[in-house]
Amino acid sequence: MTNFSAHKAMVFTDLDGSLLDHHSYTFAPALPAITELAKQSIPLVLCSSKTRAEMEQIRTTLGNSDPFIVENGAAIFVPQAWLDGAFSAFVAASEHPTVKRNDIALEDGYLVHASSDRRARWLAVLDVLQAEYGDEFDSFCRMGVEGIVALTGLSDEEAALANQREFSEPVYWHGSDARRDAFVGELESHGATVAQGGRFLGVTGTCDKGKALQWLADATAACLGCEHIDTLAIGDSGNDAPMLEVADTALVIRSPVHEFPPLARGLGVGVMHSDKPGPDGWNDGVMSWLRERSA
Ligand SMILES: [Mg+2]
C-alpha cells in the first residue's frame, strides 16, 4: 500500500495477442517485466473480453491479486483485500462523485462496478428479436457448451468458462450483411451496444475498456488522496483502442495476424508501438516505460 502510494502508477493490459501469445497463449517472455512491476508495487490490471471465470484462472496462473476488468469493460472486479483493504474501506465511506457506494456491489469477495446490465437483459432482447431473425443468428446461450466447442474449437472446459458470461452475449450471425445491419439497429434501439469482434457480435451495455480504465484509475486516485494515477494501457486490437486513447501512455502490441489498430491520438507523445509481437513486445515496452519513469 505504502509502496503503491509512492509510485502512483497502474498498468492495464489486454490478454490475447498482448500479454498472451496469439498462438500458444504463453506469457513466459513477459515474466521479467511482470516481476519488475511487482517489485515496484505497480498494479497489473488484466482487461479483456474474457469472462470472470476465464480471468480468475489466468490470474491464478500469473499469481496476480490486483483488480481486473471483464467482458470488454462491462464490469470491474476489485478484490476486497486490495491495498490491504484500503479500497474497500474507502468505498464504504465514499461520498466521491465517481465512486458511488450504490454503484458498487459486494460479490464473492469482490467489489463489483458494472457499466452494463446483466446478461439476462440482453438475452431477453434477443428473445424479442427471435421471431424476426431467429433463423439468422445463434447465441452462446442458445448454442450451449457443445455448440460453442463446435464453432470455436475451444475445449469443453474452456467453452464452459467462456459461457459463464455475466454482462454480455456473443452472437454468431449467419445471415446477409444487410439483414445484420437491420438486426444490429434493432438491438441498439433496445439499448444494447453491439461490437463486431473477430467472429462474434458482442451484445452488451454502454461500456468499453477505456471507460473502465478511467473509472478504476480515478477511483484509485481518490482512494489514495492523490490527483492522478499514471496509467499505461497495453493492447493489440480495435477493442483496445478506447483504453489506448485515454491512458497516459499507450503500448500498442504488434500482431502476427493484423495491422496495428489506428489511434486518434496519432503517433505523438505517449504512444509506443512494439517491434516484436505478443509477450516479447509486451516485455520490451513495459521495461522501456519503467526505465523512462525512473529516469
Ligand atoms: Mg488482443
PDB file of N, CA and C in Angstrom, residues 183-276:
ATOM      1  N   PHE A 183     -30.590  -5.979 -37.933  1.00  0.00           N
ATOM      2  CA  PHE A 183     -30.590  -6.682 -36.635  1.00  0.00           C
ATOM      3  C   PHE A 183     -29.855  -5.856 -35.578  1.00  0.00           C
ATOM      4  N   VAL A 184     -28.682  -5.344 -35.962  1.00  0.00           N
ATOM      5  CA  VAL A 184     -27.891  -4.522 -35.034  1.00  0.00           C
ATOM      6  C   VAL A 184     -28.668  -3.250 -34.673  1.00  0.00           C
ATOM      7  N   GLY A 185     -29.338  -2.663 -35.682  1.00  0.00           N
ATOM      8  CA  GLY A 185     -30.155  -1.471 -35.426  1.00  0.00           C
ATOM      9  C   GLY A 185     -31.247  -1.742 -34.401  1.00  0.00           C
ATOM     10  N   GLU A 186     -31.886  -2.900 -34.521  1.00  0.00           N
ATOM     11  CA  GLU A 186     -32.953  -3.296 -33.577  1.00  0.00           C
ATOM     12  C   GLU A 186     -32.369  -3.461 -32.164  1.00  0.00           C
ATOM     13  N   LEU A 187     -31.205  -4.120 -32.089  1.00  0.00           N
ATOM     14  CA  LEU A 187     -30.566  -4.312 -30.777  1.00  0.00           C
ATOM     15  C   LEU A 187     -30.266  -2.959 -30.135  1.00  0.00           C
ATOM     16  N   GLU A 188     -29.747  -2.039 -30.947  1.00  0.00           N
ATOM     17  CA  GLU A 188     -29.394  -0.711 -30.421  1.00  0.00           C
ATOM     18  C   GLU A 188     -30.646   0.042 -29.963  1.00  0.00           C
ATOM     19  N   SER A 189     -31.749  -0.134 -30.707  1.00  0.00           N
ATOM     20  CA  SER A 189     -32.979   0.552 -30.291  1.00  0.00           C
ATOM     21  C   SER A 189     -33.498  -0.006 -28.969  1.00  0.00           C
ATOM     22  N   HIS A 190     -33.038  -1.206 -28.601  1.00  0.00           N
ATOM     23  CA  HIS A 190     -33.403  -1.787 -27.299  1.00  0.00           C
ATOM     24  C   HIS A 190     -32.351  -1.461 -26.230  1.00  0.00           C
ATOM     25  N   GLY A 191     -31.419  -0.565 -26.549  1.00  0.00           N
ATOM     26  CA  GLY A 191     -30.461  -0.113 -25.530  1.00  0.00           C
ATOM     27  C   GLY A 191     -29.141  -0.863 -25.508  1.00  0.00           C
ATOM     28  N   ALA A 192     -28.950  -1.782 -26.441  1.00  0.00           N
ATOM     29  CA  ALA A 192     -27.692  -2.535 -26.449  1.00  0.00           C
ATOM     30  C   ALA A 192     -26.625  -1.794 -27.249  1.00  0.00           C
ATOM     31  N   THR A 193     -25.364  -2.056 -26.895  1.00  0.00           N
ATOM     32  CA  THR A 193     -24.245  -1.652 -27.732  1.00  0.00           C
ATOM     33  C   THR A 193     -23.733  -2.932 -28.388  1.00  0.00           C
ATOM     34  N   VAL A 194     -23.460  -2.868 -29.687  1.00  0.00           N
ATOM     35  CA  VAL A 194     -23.045  -4.066 -30.400  1.00  0.00           C
ATOM     36  C   VAL A 194     -21.660  -3.827 -31.004  1.00  0.00           C
ATOM     37  N   ALA A 195     -20.716  -4.662 -30.605  1.00  0.00           N
ATOM     38  CA  ALA A 195     -19.352  -4.534 -31.135  1.00  0.00           C
ATOM     39  C   ALA A 195     -19.054  -5.723 -32.043  1.00  0.00           C
ATOM     40  N   GLN A 196     -18.520  -5.438 -33.217  1.00  0.00           N
ATOM     41  CA  GLN A 196     -18.154  -6.521 -34.135  1.00  0.00           C
ATOM     42  C   GLN A 196     -16.788  -7.063 -33.742  1.00  0.00           C
ATOM     43  N   GLY A 197     -16.737  -8.273 -33.233  1.00  0.00           N
ATOM     44  CA  GLY A 197     -15.457  -8.900 -32.907  1.00  0.00           C
ATOM     45  C   GLY A 197     -14.968  -9.700 -34.095  1.00  0.00           C
ATOM     46  N   GLY A 198     -13.937 -10.504 -33.909  1.00  0.00           N
ATOM     47  CA  GLY A 198     -13.404 -11.320 -34.991  1.00  0.00           C
ATOM     48  C   GLY A 198     -14.466 -12.236 -35.569  1.00  0.00           C
ATOM     49  N   ARG A 199     -15.217 -12.898 -34.717  1.00  0.00           N
ATOM     50  CA  ARG A 199     -16.167 -13.890 -35.165  1.00  0.00           C
ATOM     51  C   ARG A 199     -17.592 -13.615 -34.681  1.00  0.00           C
ATOM     52  N   PHE A 200     -17.679 -12.900 -33.556  1.00  0.00           N
ATOM     53  CA  PHE A 200     -18.987 -12.716 -32.940  1.00  0.00           C
ATOM     54  C   PHE A 200     -19.353 -11.233 -32.834  1.00  0.00           C
ATOM     55  N   LEU A 201     -20.666 -10.983 -32.787  1.00  0.00           N
ATOM     56  CA  LEU A 201     -21.148  -9.668 -32.388  1.00  0.00           C
ATOM     57  C   LEU A 201     -21.265  -9.706 -30.867  1.00  0.00           C
ATOM     58  N   GLY A 202     -20.675  -8.737 -30.187  1.00  0.00           N
ATOM     59  CA  GLY A 202     -20.778  -8.683 -28.738  1.00  0.00           C
ATOM     60  C   GLY A 202     -21.927  -7.765 -28.354  1.00  0.00           C
ATOM     61  N   VAL A 203     -22.948  -8.334 -27.708  1.00  0.00           N
ATOM     62  CA  VAL A 203     -24.123  -7.542 -27.321  1.00  0.00           C
ATOM     63  C   VAL A 203     -24.000  -7.217 -25.841  1.00  0.00           C
ATOM     64  N   THR A 204     -23.929  -5.926 -25.510  1.00  0.00           N
ATOM     65  CA  THR A 204     -23.731  -5.534 -24.111  1.00  0.00           C
ATOM     66  C   THR A 204     -24.252  -4.117 -23.901  1.00  0.00           C
ATOM     67  N   GLY A 205     -23.914  -3.534 -22.740  1.00  0.00           N
ATOM     68  CA  GLY A 205     -24.366  -2.174 -22.439  1.00  0.00           C
ATOM     69  C   GLY A 205     -23.380  -1.136 -22.970  1.00  0.00           C
ATOM     70  N   THR A 206     -23.529   0.091 -22.479  1.00  0.00           N
ATOM     71  CA  THR A 206     -22.669   1.179 -22.934  1.00  0.00           C
ATOM     72  C   THR A 206     -21.360   1.126 -22.165  1.00  0.00           C
ATOM     73  N   CYS A 207     -20.412   0.360 -22.667  1.00  0.00           N
ATOM     74  CA  CYS A 207     -19.162   0.215 -21.928  1.00  0.00           C
ATOM     75  C   CYS A 207     -18.033  -0.062 -22.903  1.00  0.00           C
ATOM     76  N   ASP A 208     -16.830   0.277 -22.521  1.00  0.00           N
ATOM     77  CA  ASP A 208     -15.647  -0.128 -23.270  1.00  0.00           C
ATOM     78  C   ASP A 208     -14.466  -0.150 -22.306  1.00  0.00           C
ATOM     79  N   LYS A 209     -13.319  -0.621 -22.788  1.00  0.00           N
ATOM     80  CA  LYS A 209     -12.148  -0.761 -21.923  1.00  0.00           C
ATOM     81  C   LYS A 209     -11.632   0.600 -21.449  1.00  0.00           C
ATOM     82  N   GLY A 210     -11.835   1.643 -22.261  1.00  0.00           N
ATOM     83  CA  GLY A 210     -11.353   2.968 -21.890  1.00  0.00           C
ATOM     84  C   GLY A 210     -12.113   3.545 -20.707  1.00  0.00           C
ATOM     85  N   LYS A 211     -13.439   3.413 -20.741  1.00  0.00           N
ATOM     86  CA  LYS A 211     -14.257   3.913 -19.629  1.00  0.00           C
ATOM     87  C   LYS A 211     -13.909   3.164 -18.348  1.00  0.00           C
ATOM     88  N   ALA A 212     -13.667   1.862 -18.479  1.00  0.00           N
ATOM     89  CA  ALA A 212     -13.332   1.049 -17.306  1.00  0.00           C
ATOM     90  C   ALA A 212     -11.979   1.473 -16.729  1.00  0.00           C
ATOM     91  N   LEU A 213     -10.995   1.686 -17.597  1.00  0.00           N
ATOM     92  CA  LEU A 213      -9.671   2.146 -17.135  1.00  0.00           C
ATOM     93  C   LEU A 213      -9.811   3.464 -16.379  1.00  0.00           C
ATOM     94  N   GLN A 214     -10.566   4.384 -16.991  1.00  0.00           N
ATOM     95  CA  GLN A 214     -10.731   5.712 -16.389  1.00  0.00           C
ATOM     96  C   GLN A 214     -11.364   5.619 -15.011  1.00  0.00           C
ATOM     97  N   TRP A 215     -12.409   4.796 -14.904  1.00  0.00           N
ATOM     98  CA  TRP A 215     -13.109   4.692 -13.618  1.00  0.00           C
ATOM     99  C   TRP A 215     -12.164   4.150 -12.548  1.00  0.00           C
ATOM    100  N   LEU A 216     -11.436   3.076 -12.877  1.00  0.00           N
ATOM    101  CA  LEU A 216     -10.591   2.453 -11.857  1.00  0.00           C
ATOM    102  C   LEU A 216      -9.408   3.359 -11.491  1.00  0.00           C
ATOM    103  N   ALA A 217      -8.844   4.067 -12.475  1.00  0.00           N
ATOM    104  CA  ALA A 217      -7.732   4.977 -12.168  1.00  0.00           C
ATOM    105  C   ALA A 217      -8.238   6.142 -11.298  1.00  0.00           C
ATOM    106  N   ASP A 218      -9.401   6.698 -11.649  1.00  0.00           N
ATOM    107  CA  ASP A 218      -9.964   7.800 -10.853  1.00  0.00           C
ATOM    108  C   ASP A 218     -10.316   7.338  -9.440  1.00  0.00           C
ATOM    109  N   ALA A 219     -10.937   6.157  -9.350  1.00  0.00           N
ATOM    110  CA  ALA A 219     -11.338   5.643  -8.036  1.00  0.00           C
ATOM    111  C   ALA A 219     -10.111   5.376  -7.171  1.00  0.00           C
ATOM    112  N   THR A 220      -9.043   4.853  -7.782  1.00  0.00           N
ATOM    113  CA  THR A 220      -7.827   4.548  -7.024  1.00  0.00           C
ATOM    114  C   THR A 220      -7.148   5.842  -6.572  1.00  0.00           C
ATOM    115  N   ALA A 221      -7.130   6.842  -7.462  1.00  0.00           N
ATOM    116  CA  ALA A 221      -6.553   8.142  -7.083  1.00  0.00           C
ATOM    117  C   ALA A 221      -7.336   8.736  -5.911  1.00  0.00           C
ATOM    118  N   ALA A 222      -8.662   8.654  -5.988  1.00  0.00           N
ATOM    119  CA  ALA A 222      -9.494   9.197  -4.901  1.00  0.00           C
ATOM    120  C   ALA A 222      -9.215   8.459  -3.600  1.00  0.00           C
ATOM    121  N   CYS A 223      -9.069   7.140  -3.693  1.00  0.00           N
ATOM    122  CA  CYS A 223      -8.792   6.315  -2.505  1.00  0.00           C
ATOM    123  C   CYS A 223      -7.465   6.711  -1.864  1.00  0.00           C
ATOM    124  N   LEU A 224      -6.458   6.974  -2.710  1.00  0.00           N
ATOM    125  CA  LEU A 224      -5.121   7.304  -2.195  1.00  0.00           C
ATOM    126  C   LEU A 224      -4.989   8.793  -1.870  1.00  0.00           C
ATOM    127  N   GLY A 225      -6.015   9.576  -2.232  1.00  0.00           N
ATOM    128  CA  GLY A 225      -5.950  11.008  -1.974  1.00  0.00           C
ATOM    129  C   GLY A 225      -4.920  11.711  -2.838  1.00  0.00           C
ATOM    130  N   CYS A 226      -4.703  11.200  -4.074  1.00  0.00           N
ATOM    131  CA  CYS A 226      -3.762  11.878  -4.962  1.00  0.00           C
ATOM    132  C   CYS A 226      -4.514  12.388  -6.190  1.00  0.00           C
ATOM    133  N   GLU A 227      -3.898  13.313  -6.895  1.00  0.00           N
ATOM    134  CA  GLU A 227      -4.517  13.955  -8.055  1.00  0.00           C
ATOM    135  C   GLU A 227      -4.698  12.992  -9.207  1.00  0.00           C
ATOM    136  N   HIS A 228      -3.694  12.169  -9.436  1.00  0.00           N
ATOM    137  CA  HIS A 228      -3.619  11.444 -10.696  1.00  0.00           C
ATOM    138  C   HIS A 228      -2.833  10.153 -10.535  1.00  0.00           C
ATOM    139  N   ILE A 229      -3.285   9.124 -11.213  1.00  0.00           N
ATOM    140  CA  ILE A 229      -2.524   7.878 -11.304  1.00  0.00           C
ATOM    141  C   ILE A 229      -1.967   7.813 -12.723  1.00  0.00           C
ATOM    142  N   ASP A 230      -0.688   7.567 -12.855  1.00  0.00           N
ATOM    143  CA  ASP A 230      -0.036   7.459 -14.156  1.00  0.00           C
ATOM    144  C   ASP A 230      -0.393   6.101 -14.765  1.00  0.00           C
ATOM    145  N   THR A 231      -1.064   6.112 -15.936  1.00  0.00           N
ATOM    146  CA  THR A 231      -1.557   4.852 -16.488  1.00  0.00           C
ATOM    147  C   THR A 231      -0.832   4.453 -17.775  1.00  0.00           C
ATOM    148  N   LEU A 232      -0.560   3.158 -17.872  1.00  0.00           N
ATOM    149  CA  LEU A 232      -0.053   2.555 -19.111  1.00  0.00           C
ATOM    150  C   LEU A 232      -1.093   1.545 -19.572  1.00  0.00           C
ATOM    151  N   ALA A 233      -1.601   1.705 -20.821  1.00  0.00           N
ATOM    152  CA  ALA A 233      -2.530   0.725 -21.385  1.00  0.00           C
ATOM    153  C   ALA A 233      -1.818  -0.051 -22.488  1.00  0.00           C
ATOM    154  N   ILE A 234      -2.070  -1.368 -22.524  1.00  0.00           N
ATOM    155  CA  ILE A 234      -1.386  -2.242 -23.488  1.00  0.00           C
ATOM    156  C   ILE A 234      -2.417  -3.082 -24.233  1.00  0.00           C
ATOM    157  N   GLY A 235      -2.400  -3.018 -25.572  1.00  0.00           N
ATOM    158  CA  GLY A 235      -3.344  -3.818 -26.349  1.00  0.00           C
ATOM    159  C   GLY A 235      -2.917  -3.935 -27.797  1.00  0.00           C
ATOM    160  N   ASP A 236      -3.593  -4.834 -28.531  1.00  0.00           N
ATOM    161  CA  ASP A 236      -3.199  -5.094 -29.919  1.00  0.00           C
ATOM    162  C   ASP A 236      -4.327  -4.912 -30.930  1.00  0.00           C
ATOM    163  N   SER A 237      -5.571  -4.664 -30.457  1.00  0.00           N
ATOM    164  CA  SER A 237      -6.715  -4.718 -31.384  1.00  0.00           C
ATOM    165  C   SER A 237      -7.637  -3.515 -31.237  1.00  0.00           C
ATOM    166  N   GLY A 238      -8.612  -3.470 -32.145  1.00  0.00           N
ATOM    167  CA  GLY A 238      -9.584  -2.374 -32.142  1.00  0.00           C
ATOM    168  C   GLY A 238     -10.331  -2.231 -30.832  1.00  0.00           C
ATOM    169  N   ASN A 239     -10.656  -3.344 -30.163  1.00  0.00           N
ATOM    170  CA  ASN A 239     -11.400  -3.213 -28.900  1.00  0.00           C
ATOM    171  C   ASN A 239     -10.520  -2.683 -27.760  1.00  0.00           C
ATOM    172  N   ASP A 240      -9.205  -2.598 -27.996  1.00  0.00           N
ATOM    173  CA  ASP A 240      -8.298  -1.984 -27.012  1.00  0.00           C
ATOM    174  C   ASP A 240      -8.159  -0.473 -27.235  1.00  0.00           C
ATOM    175  N   ALA A 241      -8.578  -0.008 -28.435  1.00  0.00           N
ATOM    176  CA  ALA A 241      -8.346   1.398 -28.776  1.00  0.00           C
ATOM    177  C   ALA A 241      -8.890   2.373 -27.723  1.00  0.00           C
ATOM    178  N   PRO A 242     -10.124   2.158 -27.181  1.00  0.00           N
ATOM    179  CA  PRO A 242     -10.614   3.129 -26.187  1.00  0.00           C
ATOM    180  C   PRO A 242      -9.675   3.304 -24.987  1.00  0.00           C
ATOM    181  N   MET A 243      -9.033   2.218 -24.521  1.00  0.00           N
ATOM    182  CA  MET A 243      -8.115   2.396 -23.375  1.00  0.00           C
ATOM    183  C   MET A 243      -6.753   2.917 -23.834  1.00  0.00           C
ATOM    184  N   LEU A 244      -6.355   2.560 -25.069  1.00  0.00           N
ATOM    185  CA  LEU A 244      -5.088   3.085 -25.595  1.00  0.00           C
ATOM    186  C   LEU A 244      -5.201   4.598 -25.817  1.00  0.00           C
ATOM    187  N   GLU A 245      -6.424   5.090 -26.095  1.00  0.00           N
ATOM    188  CA  GLU A 245      -6.628   6.527 -26.289  1.00  0.00           C
ATOM    189  C   GLU A 245      -6.552   7.310 -24.983  1.00  0.00           C
ATOM    190  N   VAL A 246      -7.112   6.747 -23.897  1.00  0.00           N
ATOM    191  CA  VAL A 246      -7.246   7.548 -22.662  1.00  0.00           C
ATOM    192  C   VAL A 246      -6.083   7.411 -21.687  1.00  0.00           C
ATOM    193  N   ALA A 247      -5.263   6.372 -21.830  1.00  0.00           N
ATOM    194  CA  ALA A 247      -4.164   6.177 -20.878  1.00  0.00           C
ATOM    195  C   ALA A 247      -3.086   7.242 -21.096  1.00  0.00           C
ATOM    196  N   ASP A 248      -2.311   7.520 -20.058  1.00  0.00           N
ATOM    197  CA  ASP A 248      -1.195   8.466 -20.213  1.00  0.00           C
ATOM    198  C   ASP A 248      -0.221   7.959 -21.263  1.00  0.00           C
ATOM    199  N   THR A 249       0.045   6.651 -21.214  1.00  0.00           N
ATOM    200  CA  THR A 249       0.924   6.046 -22.209  1.00  0.00           C
ATOM    201  C   THR A 249       0.229   4.840 -22.824  1.00  0.00           C
ATOM    202  N   ALA A 250       0.317   4.723 -24.149  1.00  0.00           N
ATOM    203  CA  ALA A 250      -0.247   3.569 -24.846  1.00  0.00           C
ATOM    204  C   ALA A 250       0.885   2.727 -25.396  1.00  0.00           C
ATOM    205  N   LEU A 251       0.838   1.426 -25.120  1.00  0.00           N
ATOM    206  CA  LEU A 251       1.776   0.483 -25.730  1.00  0.00           C
ATOM    207  C   LEU A 251       0.961  -0.405 -26.665  1.00  0.00           C
ATOM    208  N   VAL A 252       1.157  -0.195 -27.978  1.00  0.00           N
ATOM    209  CA  VAL A 252       0.405  -0.962 -28.971  1.00  0.00           C
ATOM    210  C   VAL A 252       1.271  -2.138 -29.394  1.00  0.00           C
ATOM    211  N   ILE A 253       0.724  -3.339 -29.216  1.00  0.00           N
ATOM    212  CA  ILE A 253       1.499  -4.563 -29.458  1.00  0.00           C
ATOM    213  C   ILE A 253       1.308  -5.035 -30.897  1.00  0.00           C
ATOM    214  N   ARG A 254       2.423  -5.331 -31.546  1.00  0.00           N
ATOM    215  CA  ARG A 254       2.385  -5.841 -32.918  1.00  0.00           C
ATOM    216  C   ARG A 254       1.671  -7.196 -32.939  1.00  0.00           C
ATOM    217  N   SER A 255       0.792  -7.366 -33.934  1.00  0.00           N
ATOM    218  CA  SER A 255       0.057  -8.631 -34.068  1.00  0.00           C
ATOM    219  C   SER A 255       0.626  -9.430 -35.241  1.00  0.00           C
ATOM    220  N   PRO A 256       0.683 -10.762 -35.100  1.00  0.00           N
ATOM    221  CA  PRO A 256       1.128 -11.576 -36.241  1.00  0.00           C
ATOM    222  C   PRO A 256       0.039 -11.709 -37.303  1.00  0.00           C
ATOM    223  N   VAL A 257      -1.199 -11.296 -36.996  1.00  0.00           N
ATOM    224  CA  VAL A 257      -2.304 -11.549 -37.940  1.00  0.00           C
ATOM    225  C   VAL A 257      -3.022 -10.293 -38.435  1.00  0.00           C
ATOM    226  N   HIS A 258      -2.812  -9.145 -37.788  1.00  0.00           N
ATOM    227  CA  HIS A 258      -3.482  -7.938 -38.298  1.00  0.00           C
ATOM    228  C   HIS A 258      -2.636  -6.689 -38.057  1.00  0.00           C
ATOM    229  N   GLU A 259      -3.061  -5.571 -38.678  1.00  0.00           N
ATOM    230  CA  GLU A 259      -2.345  -4.304 -38.552  1.00  0.00           C
ATOM    231  C   GLU A 259      -2.507  -3.749 -37.135  1.00  0.00           C
ATOM    232  N   PHE A 260      -1.676  -2.755 -36.790  1.00  0.00           N
ATOM    233  CA  PHE A 260      -1.897  -2.009 -35.547  1.00  0.00           C
ATOM    234  C   PHE A 260      -3.257  -1.324 -35.628  1.00  0.00           C
ATOM    235  N   PRO A 261      -4.029  -1.275 -34.528  1.00  0.00           N
ATOM    236  CA  PRO A 261      -5.281  -0.521 -34.583  1.00  0.00           C
ATOM    237  C   PRO A 261      -4.967   0.979 -34.687  1.00  0.00           C
ATOM    238  N   PRO A 262      -5.681   1.727 -35.550  1.00  0.00           N
ATOM    239  CA  PRO A 262      -5.412   3.159 -35.653  1.00  0.00           C
ATOM    240  C   PRO A 262      -5.882   3.887 -34.386  1.00  0.00           C
ATOM    241  N   LEU A 263      -5.089   4.886 -33.971  1.00  0.00           N
ATOM    242  CA  LEU A 263      -5.462   5.672 -32.786  1.00  0.00           C
ATOM    243  C   LEU A 263      -5.636   7.129 -33.181  1.00  0.00           C
ATOM    244  N   ALA A 264      -6.679   7.768 -32.637  1.00  0.00           N
ATOM    245  CA  ALA A 264      -6.922   9.181 -32.925  1.00  0.00           C
ATOM    246  C   ALA A 264      -5.806  10.049 -32.344  1.00  0.00           C
ATOM    247  N   ARG A 265      -5.160   9.577 -31.259  1.00  0.00           N
ATOM    248  CA  ARG A 265      -4.112  10.393 -30.630  1.00  0.00           C
ATOM    249  C   ARG A 265      -2.830  10.383 -31.488  1.00  0.00           C
ATOM    250  N   GLY A 266      -2.831   9.581 -32.578  1.00  0.00           N
ATOM    251  CA  GLY A 266      -1.724   9.597 -33.530  1.00  0.00           C
ATOM    252  C   GLY A 266      -0.468   8.964 -32.974  1.00  0.00           C
ATOM    253  N   LEU A 267       0.654   9.399 -33.509  1.00  0.00           N
ATOM    254  CA  LEU A 267       1.928   8.776 -33.142  1.00  0.00           C
ATOM    255  C   LEU A 267       2.722   9.681 -32.214  1.00  0.00           C
ATOM    256  N   GLY A 268       2.035  10.646 -31.602  1.00  0.00           N
ATOM    257  CA  GLY A 268       2.728  11.640 -30.793  1.00  0.00           C
ATOM    258  C   GLY A 268       3.246  11.098 -29.484  1.00  0.00           C
ATOM    259  N   VAL A 269       3.447  11.984 -28.558  1.00  0.00           N
ATOM    260  CA  VAL A 269       3.983  11.663 -27.239  1.00  0.00           C
ATOM    261  C   VAL A 269       3.081  10.643 -26.549  1.00  0.00           C
ATOM    262  N   GLY A 270       3.703   9.666 -25.936  1.00  0.00           N
ATOM    263  CA  GLY A 270       2.928   8.731 -25.133  1.00  0.00           C
ATOM    264  C   GLY A 270       2.426   7.521 -25.879  1.00  0.00           C
ATOM    265  N   VAL A 271       2.794   7.348 -27.144  1.00  0.00           N
ATOM    266  CA  VAL A 271       2.386   6.142 -27.869  1.00  0.00           C
ATOM    267  C   VAL A 271       3.627   5.353 -28.296  1.00  0.00           C
ATOM    268  N   MET A 272       3.674   4.102 -27.875  1.00  0.00           N
ATOM    269  CA  MET A 272       4.762   3.211 -28.292  1.00  0.00           C
ATOM    270  C   MET A 272       4.166   2.083 -29.120  1.00  0.00           C
ATOM    271  N   HIS A 273       4.845   1.682 -30.180  1.00  0.00           N
ATOM    272  CA  HIS A 273       4.455   0.501 -30.945  1.00  0.00           C
ATOM    273  C   HIS A 273       5.560  -0.535 -30.798  1.00  0.00           C
ATOM    274  N   SER A 274       5.189  -1.759 -30.439  1.00  0.00           N
ATOM    275  CA  SER A 274       6.241  -2.752 -30.190  1.00  0.00           C
ATOM    276  C   SER A 274       6.808  -3.283 -31.508  1.00  0.00           C
ATOM    277  N   ASP A 275       8.087  -3.625 -31.485  1.00  0.00           N
ATOM    278  CA  ASP A 275       8.715  -4.255 -32.653  1.00  0.00           C
ATOM    279  C   ASP A 275       8.310  -5.722 -32.738  1.00  0.00           C
ATOM    280  N   LYS A 276       8.318  -6.369 -31.573  1.00  0.00           N
ATOM    281  CA  LYS A 276       8.015  -7.811 -31.551  1.00  0.00           C
ATOM    282  C   LYS A 276       6.540  -8.020 -31.195  1.00  0.00           C
TER     283      LYS A 276
END
